[in-house]
CSV table of C-alpha atoms and ligand atoms in Angstrom, one decimal:
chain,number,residue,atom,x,y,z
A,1,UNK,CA,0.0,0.0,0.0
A,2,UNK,CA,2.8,2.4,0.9
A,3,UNK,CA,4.3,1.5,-2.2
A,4,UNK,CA,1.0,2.8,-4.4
A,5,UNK,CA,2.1,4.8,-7.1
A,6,UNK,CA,-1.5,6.1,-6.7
A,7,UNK,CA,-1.9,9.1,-3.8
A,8,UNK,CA,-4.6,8.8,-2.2
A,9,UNK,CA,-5.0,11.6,0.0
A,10,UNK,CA,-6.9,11.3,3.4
A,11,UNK,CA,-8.1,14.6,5.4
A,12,UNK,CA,-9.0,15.4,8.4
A,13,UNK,CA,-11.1,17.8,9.0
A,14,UNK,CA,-11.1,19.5,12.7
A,15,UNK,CA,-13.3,21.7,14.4
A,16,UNK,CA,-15.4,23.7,11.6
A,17,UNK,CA,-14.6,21.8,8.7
A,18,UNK,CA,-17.2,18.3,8.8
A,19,UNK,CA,-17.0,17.7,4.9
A,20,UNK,CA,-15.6,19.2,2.0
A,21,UNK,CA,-17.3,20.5,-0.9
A,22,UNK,CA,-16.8,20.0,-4.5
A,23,UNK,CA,-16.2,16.5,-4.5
A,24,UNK,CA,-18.1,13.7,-6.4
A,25,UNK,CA,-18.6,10.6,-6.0
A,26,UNK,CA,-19.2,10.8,-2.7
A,27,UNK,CA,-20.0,7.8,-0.4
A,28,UNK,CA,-20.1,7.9,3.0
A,29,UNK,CA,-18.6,4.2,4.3
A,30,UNK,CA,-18.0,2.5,7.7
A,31,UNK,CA,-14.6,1.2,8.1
A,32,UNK,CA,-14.1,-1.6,10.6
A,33,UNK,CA,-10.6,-1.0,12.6
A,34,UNK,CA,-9.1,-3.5,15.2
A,35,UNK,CA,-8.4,-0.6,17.3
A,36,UNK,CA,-11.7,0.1,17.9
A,37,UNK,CA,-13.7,2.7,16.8
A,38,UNK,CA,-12.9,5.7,14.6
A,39,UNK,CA,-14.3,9.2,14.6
A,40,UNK,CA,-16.8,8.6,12.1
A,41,UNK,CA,-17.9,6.6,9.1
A,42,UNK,CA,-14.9,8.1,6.1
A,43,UNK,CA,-16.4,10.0,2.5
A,44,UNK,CA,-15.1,8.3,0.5
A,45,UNK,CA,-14.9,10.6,-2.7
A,46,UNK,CA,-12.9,11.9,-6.0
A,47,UNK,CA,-11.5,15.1,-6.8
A,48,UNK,CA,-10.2,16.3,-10.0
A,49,UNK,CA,-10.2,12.2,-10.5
A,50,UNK,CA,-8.0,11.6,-7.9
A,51,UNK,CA,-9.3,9.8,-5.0
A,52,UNK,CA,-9.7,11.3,-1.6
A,53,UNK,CA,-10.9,10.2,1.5
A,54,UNK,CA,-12.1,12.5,4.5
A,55,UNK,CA,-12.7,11.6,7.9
A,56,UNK,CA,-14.3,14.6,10.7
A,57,UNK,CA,-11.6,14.4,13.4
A,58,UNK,CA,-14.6,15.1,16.6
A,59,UNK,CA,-17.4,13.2,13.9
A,60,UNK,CA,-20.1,15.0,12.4
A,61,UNK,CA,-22.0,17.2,14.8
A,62,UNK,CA,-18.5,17.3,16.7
A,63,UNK,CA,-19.7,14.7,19.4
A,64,UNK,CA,-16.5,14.0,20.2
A,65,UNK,CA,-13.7,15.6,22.6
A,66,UNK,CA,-9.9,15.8,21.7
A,67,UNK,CA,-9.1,13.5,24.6
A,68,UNK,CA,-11.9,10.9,23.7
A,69,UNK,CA,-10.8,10.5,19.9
A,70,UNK,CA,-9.6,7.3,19.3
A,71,UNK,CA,-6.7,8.6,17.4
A,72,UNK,CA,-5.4,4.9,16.8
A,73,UNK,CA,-8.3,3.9,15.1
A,74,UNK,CA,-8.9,6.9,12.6
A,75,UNK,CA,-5.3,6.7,11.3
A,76,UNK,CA,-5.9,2.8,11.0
A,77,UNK,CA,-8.9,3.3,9.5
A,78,UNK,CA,-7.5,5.9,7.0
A,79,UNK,CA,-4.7,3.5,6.2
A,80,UNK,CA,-7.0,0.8,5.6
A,81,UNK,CA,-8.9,3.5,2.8
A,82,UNK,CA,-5.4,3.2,0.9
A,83,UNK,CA,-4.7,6.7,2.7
A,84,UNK,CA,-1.1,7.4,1.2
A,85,UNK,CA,-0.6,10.6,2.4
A,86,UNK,CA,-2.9,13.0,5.2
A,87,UNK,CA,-4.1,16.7,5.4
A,88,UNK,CA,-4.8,17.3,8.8
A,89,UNK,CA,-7.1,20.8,9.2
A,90,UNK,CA,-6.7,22.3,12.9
A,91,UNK,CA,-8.2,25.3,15.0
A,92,UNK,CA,-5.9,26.7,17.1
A,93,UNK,CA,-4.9,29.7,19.1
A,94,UNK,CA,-1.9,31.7,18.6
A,95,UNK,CA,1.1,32.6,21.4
A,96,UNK,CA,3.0,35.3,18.7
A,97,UNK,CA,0.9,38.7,18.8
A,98,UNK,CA,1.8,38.2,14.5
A,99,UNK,CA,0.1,35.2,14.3
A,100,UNK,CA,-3.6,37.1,14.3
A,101,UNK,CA,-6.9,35.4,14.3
A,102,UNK,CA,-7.3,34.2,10.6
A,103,UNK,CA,-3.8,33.3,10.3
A,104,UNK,CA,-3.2,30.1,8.6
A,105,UNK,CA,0.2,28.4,9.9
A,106,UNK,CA,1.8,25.0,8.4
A,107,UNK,CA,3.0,23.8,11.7
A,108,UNK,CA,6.3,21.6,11.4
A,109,UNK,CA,6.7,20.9,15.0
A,110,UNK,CA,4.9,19.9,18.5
A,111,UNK,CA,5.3,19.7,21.9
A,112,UNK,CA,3.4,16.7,23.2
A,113,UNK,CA,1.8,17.7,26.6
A,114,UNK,CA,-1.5,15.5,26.3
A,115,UNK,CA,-1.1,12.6,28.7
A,116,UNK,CA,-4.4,10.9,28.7
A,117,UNK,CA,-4.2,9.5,25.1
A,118,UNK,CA,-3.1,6.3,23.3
A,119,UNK,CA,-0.1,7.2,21.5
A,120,UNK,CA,1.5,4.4,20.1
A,121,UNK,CA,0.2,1.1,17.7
A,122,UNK,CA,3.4,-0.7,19.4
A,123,UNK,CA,3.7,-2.0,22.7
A,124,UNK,CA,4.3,-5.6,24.4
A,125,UNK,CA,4.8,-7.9,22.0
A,126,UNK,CA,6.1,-5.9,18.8
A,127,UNK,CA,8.4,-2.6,20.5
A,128,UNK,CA,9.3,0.0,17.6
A,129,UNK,CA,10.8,3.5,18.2
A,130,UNK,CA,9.7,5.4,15.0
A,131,UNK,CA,11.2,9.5,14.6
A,132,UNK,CA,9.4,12.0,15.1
A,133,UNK,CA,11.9,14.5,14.6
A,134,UNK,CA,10.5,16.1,11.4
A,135,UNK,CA,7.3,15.4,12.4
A,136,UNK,CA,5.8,16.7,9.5
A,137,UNK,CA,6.3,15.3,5.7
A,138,UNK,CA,8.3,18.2,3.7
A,139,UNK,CA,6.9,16.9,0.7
A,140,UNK,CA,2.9,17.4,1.3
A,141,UNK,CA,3.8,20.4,3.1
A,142,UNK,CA,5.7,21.9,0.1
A,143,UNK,CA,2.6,21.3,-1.8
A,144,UNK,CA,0.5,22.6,0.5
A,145,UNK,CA,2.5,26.0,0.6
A,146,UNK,CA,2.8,26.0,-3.3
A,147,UNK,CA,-1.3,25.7,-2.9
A,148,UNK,CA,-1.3,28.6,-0.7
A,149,UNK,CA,0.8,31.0,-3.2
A,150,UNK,CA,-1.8,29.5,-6.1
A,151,UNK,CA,-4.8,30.5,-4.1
A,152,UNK,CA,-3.5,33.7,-2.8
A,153,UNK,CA,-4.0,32.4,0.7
A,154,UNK,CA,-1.5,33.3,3.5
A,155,UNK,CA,0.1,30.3,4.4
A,156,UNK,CA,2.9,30.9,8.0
A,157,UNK,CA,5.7,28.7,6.8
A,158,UNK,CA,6.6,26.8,10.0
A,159,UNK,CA,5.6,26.9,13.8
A,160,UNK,CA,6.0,25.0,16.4
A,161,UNK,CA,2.4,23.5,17.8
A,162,UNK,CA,1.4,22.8,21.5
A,163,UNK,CA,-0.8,19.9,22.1
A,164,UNK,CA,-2.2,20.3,25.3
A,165,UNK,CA,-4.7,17.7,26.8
A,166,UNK,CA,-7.7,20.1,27.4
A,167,UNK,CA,-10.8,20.0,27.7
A,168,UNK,CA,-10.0,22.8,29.8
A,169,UNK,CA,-8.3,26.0,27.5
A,170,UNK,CA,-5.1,27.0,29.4
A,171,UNK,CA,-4.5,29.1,32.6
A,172,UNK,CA,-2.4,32.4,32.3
A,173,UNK,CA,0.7,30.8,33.6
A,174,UNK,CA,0.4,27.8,31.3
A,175,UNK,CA,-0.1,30.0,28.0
A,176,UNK,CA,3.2,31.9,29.0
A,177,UNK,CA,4.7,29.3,29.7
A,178,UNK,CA,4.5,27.6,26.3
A,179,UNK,CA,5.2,31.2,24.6
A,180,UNK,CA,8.7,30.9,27.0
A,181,UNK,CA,9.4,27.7,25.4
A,182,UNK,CA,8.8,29.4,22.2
A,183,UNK,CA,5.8,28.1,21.2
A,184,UNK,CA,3.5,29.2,18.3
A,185,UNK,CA,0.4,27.9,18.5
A,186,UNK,CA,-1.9,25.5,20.5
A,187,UNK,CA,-4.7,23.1,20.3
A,188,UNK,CA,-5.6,19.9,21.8
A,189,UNK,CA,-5.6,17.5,18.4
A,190,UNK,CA,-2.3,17.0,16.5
A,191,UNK,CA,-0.9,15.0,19.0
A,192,UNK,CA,-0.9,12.0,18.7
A,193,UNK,CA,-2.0,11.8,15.3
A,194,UNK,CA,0.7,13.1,13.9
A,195,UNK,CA,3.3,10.4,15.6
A,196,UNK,CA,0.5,7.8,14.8
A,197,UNK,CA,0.5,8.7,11.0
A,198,UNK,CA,4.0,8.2,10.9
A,199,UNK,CA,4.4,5.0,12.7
A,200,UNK,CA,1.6,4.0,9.7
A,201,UNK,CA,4.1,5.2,7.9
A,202,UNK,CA,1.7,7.9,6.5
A,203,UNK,CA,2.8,11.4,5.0
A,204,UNK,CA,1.2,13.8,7.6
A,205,UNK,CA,1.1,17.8,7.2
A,206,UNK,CA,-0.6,19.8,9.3
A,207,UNK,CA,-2.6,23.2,8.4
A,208,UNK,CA,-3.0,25.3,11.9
A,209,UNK,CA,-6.1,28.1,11.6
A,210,UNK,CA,-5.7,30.8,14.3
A,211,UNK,CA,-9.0,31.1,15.8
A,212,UNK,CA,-8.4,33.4,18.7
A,213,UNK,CA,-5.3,34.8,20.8
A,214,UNK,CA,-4.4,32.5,23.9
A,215,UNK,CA,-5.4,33.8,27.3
A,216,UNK,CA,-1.7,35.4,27.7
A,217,UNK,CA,-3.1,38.2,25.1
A,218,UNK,CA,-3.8,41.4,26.8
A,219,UNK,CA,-6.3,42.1,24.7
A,220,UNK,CA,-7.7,38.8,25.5
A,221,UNK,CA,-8.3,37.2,28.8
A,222,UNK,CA,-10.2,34.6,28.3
A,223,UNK,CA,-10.8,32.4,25.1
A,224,UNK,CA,-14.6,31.1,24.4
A,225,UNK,CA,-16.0,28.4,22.1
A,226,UNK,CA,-18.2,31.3,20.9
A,227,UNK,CA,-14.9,33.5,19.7
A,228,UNK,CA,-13.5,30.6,18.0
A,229,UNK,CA,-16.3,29.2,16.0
A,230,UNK,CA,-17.1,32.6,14.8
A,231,UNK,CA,-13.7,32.6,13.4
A,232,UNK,CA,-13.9,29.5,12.3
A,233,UNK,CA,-17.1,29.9,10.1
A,234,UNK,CA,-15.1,33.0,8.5
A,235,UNK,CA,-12.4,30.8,7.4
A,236,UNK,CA,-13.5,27.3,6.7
A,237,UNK,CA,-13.9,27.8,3.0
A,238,UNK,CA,-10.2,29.1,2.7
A,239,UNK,CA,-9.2,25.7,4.6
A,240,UNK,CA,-11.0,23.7,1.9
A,241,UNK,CA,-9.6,26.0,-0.6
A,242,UNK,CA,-6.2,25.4,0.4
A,243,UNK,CA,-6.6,21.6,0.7
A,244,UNK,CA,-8.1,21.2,-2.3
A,245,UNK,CA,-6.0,22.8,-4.3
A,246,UNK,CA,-2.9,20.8,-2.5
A,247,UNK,CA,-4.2,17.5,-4.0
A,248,UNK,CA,-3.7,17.4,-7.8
A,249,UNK,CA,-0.6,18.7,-7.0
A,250,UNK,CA,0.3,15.2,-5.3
A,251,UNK,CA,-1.0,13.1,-8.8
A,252,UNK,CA,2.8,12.8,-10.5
A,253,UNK,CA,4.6,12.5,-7.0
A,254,UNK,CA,7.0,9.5,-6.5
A,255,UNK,CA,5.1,6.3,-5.4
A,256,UNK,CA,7.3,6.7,-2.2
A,257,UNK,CA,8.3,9.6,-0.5
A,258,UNK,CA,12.0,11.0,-0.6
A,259,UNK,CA,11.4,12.6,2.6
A,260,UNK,CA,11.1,8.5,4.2
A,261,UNK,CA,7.8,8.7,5.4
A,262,UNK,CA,6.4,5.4,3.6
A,263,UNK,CA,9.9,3.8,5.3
A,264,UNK,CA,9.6,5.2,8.7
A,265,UNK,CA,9.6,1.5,10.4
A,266,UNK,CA,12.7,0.0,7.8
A,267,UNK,CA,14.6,0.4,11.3
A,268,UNK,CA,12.4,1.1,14.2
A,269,UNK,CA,11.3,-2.6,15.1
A,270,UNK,CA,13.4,-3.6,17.8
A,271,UNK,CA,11.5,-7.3,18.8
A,272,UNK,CA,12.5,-10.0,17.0
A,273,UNK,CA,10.3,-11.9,15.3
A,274,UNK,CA,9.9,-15.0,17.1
A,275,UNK,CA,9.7,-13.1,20.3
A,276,UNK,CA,6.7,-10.9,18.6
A,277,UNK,CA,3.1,-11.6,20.0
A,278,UNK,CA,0.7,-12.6,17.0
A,279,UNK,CA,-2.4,-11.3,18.1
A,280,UNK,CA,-0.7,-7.7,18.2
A,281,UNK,CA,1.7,-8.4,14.7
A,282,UNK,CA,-2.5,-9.3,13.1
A,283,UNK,CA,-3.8,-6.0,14.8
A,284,UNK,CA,-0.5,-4.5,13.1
A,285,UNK,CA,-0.9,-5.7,9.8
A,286,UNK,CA,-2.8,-2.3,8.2
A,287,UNK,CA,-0.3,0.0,9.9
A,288,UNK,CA,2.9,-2.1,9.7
A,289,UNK,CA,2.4,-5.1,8.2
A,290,UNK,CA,4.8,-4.0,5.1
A,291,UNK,CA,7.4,-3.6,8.0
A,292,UNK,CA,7.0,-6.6,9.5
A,293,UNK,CA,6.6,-9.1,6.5
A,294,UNK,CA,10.2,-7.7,5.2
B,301,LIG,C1,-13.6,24.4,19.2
B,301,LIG,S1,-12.3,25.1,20.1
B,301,LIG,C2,-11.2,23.8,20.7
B,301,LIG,C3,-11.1,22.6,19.8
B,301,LIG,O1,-10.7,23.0,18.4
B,301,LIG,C4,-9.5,22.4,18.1
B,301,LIG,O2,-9.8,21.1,17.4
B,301,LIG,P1,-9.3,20.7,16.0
B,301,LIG,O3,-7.8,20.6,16.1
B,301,LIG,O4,-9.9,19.4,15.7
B,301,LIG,O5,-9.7,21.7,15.0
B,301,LIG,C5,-8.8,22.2,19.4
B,301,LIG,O6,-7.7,21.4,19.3
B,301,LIG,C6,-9.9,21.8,20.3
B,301,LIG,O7,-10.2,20.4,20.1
B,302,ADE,N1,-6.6,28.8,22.6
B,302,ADE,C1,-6.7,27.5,22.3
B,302,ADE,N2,-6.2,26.5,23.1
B,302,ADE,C2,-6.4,25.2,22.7
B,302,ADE,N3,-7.0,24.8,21.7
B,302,ADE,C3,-7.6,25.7,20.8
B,302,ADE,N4,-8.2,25.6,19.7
B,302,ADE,C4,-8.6,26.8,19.3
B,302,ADE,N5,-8.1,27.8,20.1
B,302,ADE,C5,-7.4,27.1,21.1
């Protein structure tokens, strides 16, 4: 599959953004996952004849929180699609005073600080230590930046995102803390998904929208739900803009990514394989199972 000369792109949509226009053949499909259950059934759909699958991170109607996403199961699922390659589409809230509300930022980095998550397919039985170092595929995100100059949308190249656990937005303290450590932005949903898509050996690029300034703002003390989804709603169609005009650029790509991103577990499986536990290496076998048959 990571082999497929044929992208197939997966999104996923965050807060806002629940389908995408301007795609045909749409058909809404469940997709069974060993991990248990993901987000929502995946649209399965083609654009500019290039198949794309999307997948609404909380589910449609947003009934679910960042910390009860099974994040495990929605990048199994997407794998299990033929998802080559994923556009992840993110509220957020900015700690640099030039990063206003309606910013868009292509976040390269994170700081993991959720703690009540799944974050790994591996475990006892199979151990693998992916990188996460460049957390972010250079390639997708060079496309989606080249989108951006297309479009005429601003697209921040670069920032480093917070992942805090929530549900909760942050104290005072907290917010400058994270602008100390030199933070750009936060929200509550990139992590884990992003180290998940890359132990599926996924491409993964991430498009931040600033939705509001972080409490550490002195023009704003508190953030609400109602600030940011009034944001959001302003900017949604840009976000679909932007991803939709990323994807034909992805149809002559190499079938596998220079950047190593289909390759990520060629060396990260550390238990060998008569010491591996079956039932994991079958629950394995969308995410890894290249890996672990070679
Ligand atoms: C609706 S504000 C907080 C909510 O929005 C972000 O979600 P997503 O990344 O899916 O757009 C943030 O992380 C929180 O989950
Ligand atoms: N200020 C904020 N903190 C965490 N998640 C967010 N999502 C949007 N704005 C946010």
């Amino acid at each position: 599959m990571a082999e497929s000369a044929r992208p197939v792109v997966g999104i996923i949509g965050g807060s806002g953004v629940y389908d995408l226009d301007g795609l045909t053949d749409k058909e809404w499909r469940t997709v069974e996952s060993p991990w248990g259950q993901p987000s929502d059934q995946l649209l399965f759909a083609t654009l500019d004849g290039m198949p794309v699958v999307f997948l609404p991170r909380h589910g449609r109607g947003h009934p679910l929180s960042p910390s009860s996403i099974n994040y495990r199961a929605n990048i199994d699922a997407l794998k299990r699609a033929g998802v080559t390659e994923i556009l992840s589409v993110s509220a957020v809230g900015s700690l640099r005073e030039d990063l206003e509300p309606g910013t868009f930022v292509l976040v390269d980095q994170f700081i993991d600080r959720t703690f009540a998550r799944e974050k790994s397919f591996f475990g006892q039985g199979c151990v693998a230590h992916v990188s996460v170092a460049h957390p972010v595929c250079g390639r997708l995100g060079g496309h989606l930046l080249d989108a951006a100059t297309e479009t005429g949308i601003r697209l921040v190249e670069g920032g480093t995102y917070l992942a805090m656990e929530g549900l909760q937005f942050s104290t005072k303290a907290e917010s400058k803390l994270y602008r100390s450590w030199g933070c750009d932005v936060i929200g509550m949903t990139n992590m884990p998904e992003a180290k998940l898509a890359r132990e599926a050996e996924l491409c993964y690029a991430s498009v931040a929208m600033v939705t509001d300034f972080d409490c550490w703002h002195p023009d704003h003390d508190h953030v609400t739900v109602e600030q940011v989804v009034k944001v959001l709603l302003s900017n949604a169609d840009k976000a679909r803009s932007l991803v939709k005009a990323a994807i034909p650029r992805l149809k002559d790509r190499e079938a596998a990514c220079e950047k190593g991103c289909h390759h990520a577990l060629d060396h990260a499986i550390i238990t060998a394989p008569e010491s591996r536990d079956p039932t994991l290496v079958a629950k394995l076998d969308a995410v890894a199972g290249r890996a672990l048959r070679s």
